[in-house]
Amino acid sequence: MAIFRHLLSRRTLAAASGGTVLFFGGGYWYLNSGPAYPVPTMVTRRPPPPWTPPSRADLLAKLKASGQIKTPTNNNEEFDLLIIGGGASGAGCAVDAATRGLKVALVERDDFSAGTSSKSTKLVHGGVRYLQKAVFELDYDQYKLVREALHERRIFLQTAPYLSQMLPIMLPIYKYWQVPYYWSGCKMYDILAGKENMESSYLMSKGKALETFPMLKSDGLVGAVVYYDGQHNDARMNVALIMTAVKHGAVVANYCEVTKLLKDNDGKLNGASVKDNLTGDEWTVRAKGIINATGPFTDALLTMDDPAHEPIVQPSSGIHITLPNYYSPRKMGLLDPATSDGRVIFFLPWQGNTIAGTTDTPARVSRDPVASEEDIRWVLDEVRSYLSPDIKVRRGDVLSAWSGLRPLVRDPSAEKTEGLVRNHMINVSKSGLLTIAGGKWTTYRAMAQETIDQAVETFGLEKRVTNGCITDTVRLVGSDGWSRNMFIGLIQTYGVETDVAKHLSESYGDRAWTVCSLAEPTGEPWPLHGKRLVPQYPFLDAEVLYAMRHEYAVTPIDVIARRTRLAFLNARSALDVLPHIVDIMAGELGWSYAERRRQLLATVQFLGTMGLTPAFMATANVPDPLPRGWVEKSAAAAWRATAGAVGLVLPRNAAPETMENFGPGRSKFEAGEVAALRGVFHGRAVGGNDGQDKVKSGEVLEVLKAIPSYAEATKKDLEYVLKEAGLDGQEDLDLDEFIEVSGNLKEIAFTPKPKKRGSHRRIPVEKSGGGV
């Protein structure tokens, strides 16, 4: 009794109560002291101080000057560092080196972020699958990787707050035993983040999960766990890094390819031969040290340095598709950790649409990888499996599709994929070529810090630096005058639409004021300024001008893919607006008719790698340039008059009146094709029990043989289309169903044939970044 009396004394109860309050209060503070938003001030009501970066011609002149022989009138010194590669790794290294006071040059063969860095899953994450690997296999390296990524995640959101934000991600649970498993895993994720955590993960009941994500399949649903990670606009982030490096003195140039590495008499690198891929000019750039940051193309540069080089990078292909916004909530993502073949798939809202994809398929290095039809159909099948059965998941809903190459570092002595890791590797060759390979977007800054630390030591630049690494506090261009409410100032000052103002604020930060200053009056009562490129997206004509004058865009592809994200959001819309974008750029760059035509052809070819299906390409002419000047306008008018007089077809770029819509869906048919489909249907149909004429679903291909445009359709295509339309278990089809299936079948028949599933090899998900 004395023991119980002592345990239940006032002093003991007070101590226990105080300790409990302290424990939970401290824990709450610890888990909710994550990244704070910038504090709005009156300063953010107004435009920031103007800044116009040096022109591309000025930067090229500085590059060329470094290779000239030093004379009394030419005192230009060589660069401290020449960085090859303008993706996340290269741009991050340029910012780090420039902010340390080094003289930096960066060259990129294509456009900045033209490769992997614009084709990610758009997540800034620690890697929940890394954590699973660390716990179940007691893998300390994976644990360290999670800790590093979670630390960098907070810095990422602080240095570019307008380009990145928190995103809750749902893990749907369909088995009761998974509830404590997923919940404890997400709580461990929170605890590892500690004071750098965003928000605490939490459990959802079945009802709350369906209320939040009504598209979710309810059969067997037990509940859900929601955890937080970050999301960003990857290509815009890359451009912001490039512009920040320029602002700190770096010399950068896109479309400049290294054709040869130069060495001194001792075999040490001291420069490179560079070629401007736009003009064909070649020159020499001299530098004390060279950094290879070319991502999946790392081995190509290492082979240029040493022909006997053994490959160290195994590219992993990541495929993503863009779907309409009704496929997911606007503020909640979804992770499916247990797909049909073990891959992880993300399903995320992004830029007003929904993206779905995964990244763990071995691939070959190519300049413009294409999402295979096999992988597109696999993603659609997985999406179909966890969405409500009343939602028809259609191949025609794929607005764009892209494939990116993730540079996984491989141990040359390991077989197949056993040596793959998602971490990065830094290596210095005998000639002094410093290579940074591997890694991911989230840890780009830490990778750059490590790389520049190594460069300073390797190339003897200790006396050249003015300070250590400060990139954990350097805010990127566009961040200083930005706040979450800045878009209201844009609306009040320029009279732009609300969704446009939010888009500009979240894409350009405080540079949105400059974009708005370039916007032309609309001539309408509202909005006062800002003509859209396409009606359904908030991109403006002014962004094309800004991209050329302030962000080194020189081709239409740069504009539609990486300065705006239209090609990633909707490839067909990008094609439709392409002549207008080329016309704007021609006015700024003085392109001839032949050059405009060449740019159009090149961009249409690029859109073919972004999911613009051959069906669209076959039914739509490649657009002609819009006429400029009285000569071209007169010629166009004369051609139209002649065509009208003799009854020729519509002029190119006119509305495609030879196409017609029919029924539910997006199916497009040539003039008279619907009538032909009706004819073959009624020629074969028999009366059903309900009195309607119907044809057997298994006889559709035979019925369609009479129409030449369906000659390429196969039985496998028909099976896929029937399943896609929810008609796979239906024996008969009525007229409406027959025409819908025919339209979808025509679209599928024009797409590249998928490879056999047996040819698909999978990289273990824990080695591919958890699907990112």
Coordinates of C-alpha atoms in Angstrom, one line a residue, residues 694-703 718-719 722 727-733 738 741:
K694 CA -25.6 -4.5 -82.5
V695 CA -22.4 -6.2 -83.7
K696 CA -20.3 -8.8 -81.9
S697 CA -17.4 -7.2 -80.1
G698 CA -15.1 -10.0 -81.4
E699 CA -16.1 -9.1 -85.0
V700 CA -15.2 -5.4 -84.9
L701 CA -11.9 -5.8 -86.7
E702 CA -13.5 -7.8 -89.5
V703 CA -16.3 -5.2 -89.8
L718 CA -8.9 -4.1 -79.9
E719 CA -8.6 -5.9 -76.5
L722 CA -12.4 -2.5 -75.1
L727 CA -16.5 -2.8 -72.6
D728 CA -14.2 -5.8 -72.3
G729 CA -16.8 -8.1 -70.8
Q730 CA -19.6 -7.0 -73.2
E731 CA -20.5 -9.4 -76.0
D732 CA -22.3 -6.9 -78.3
L733 CA -21.8 -3.2 -79.2
F738 CA -19.0 0.8 -82.0
V741 CA -14.3 2.0 -80.0

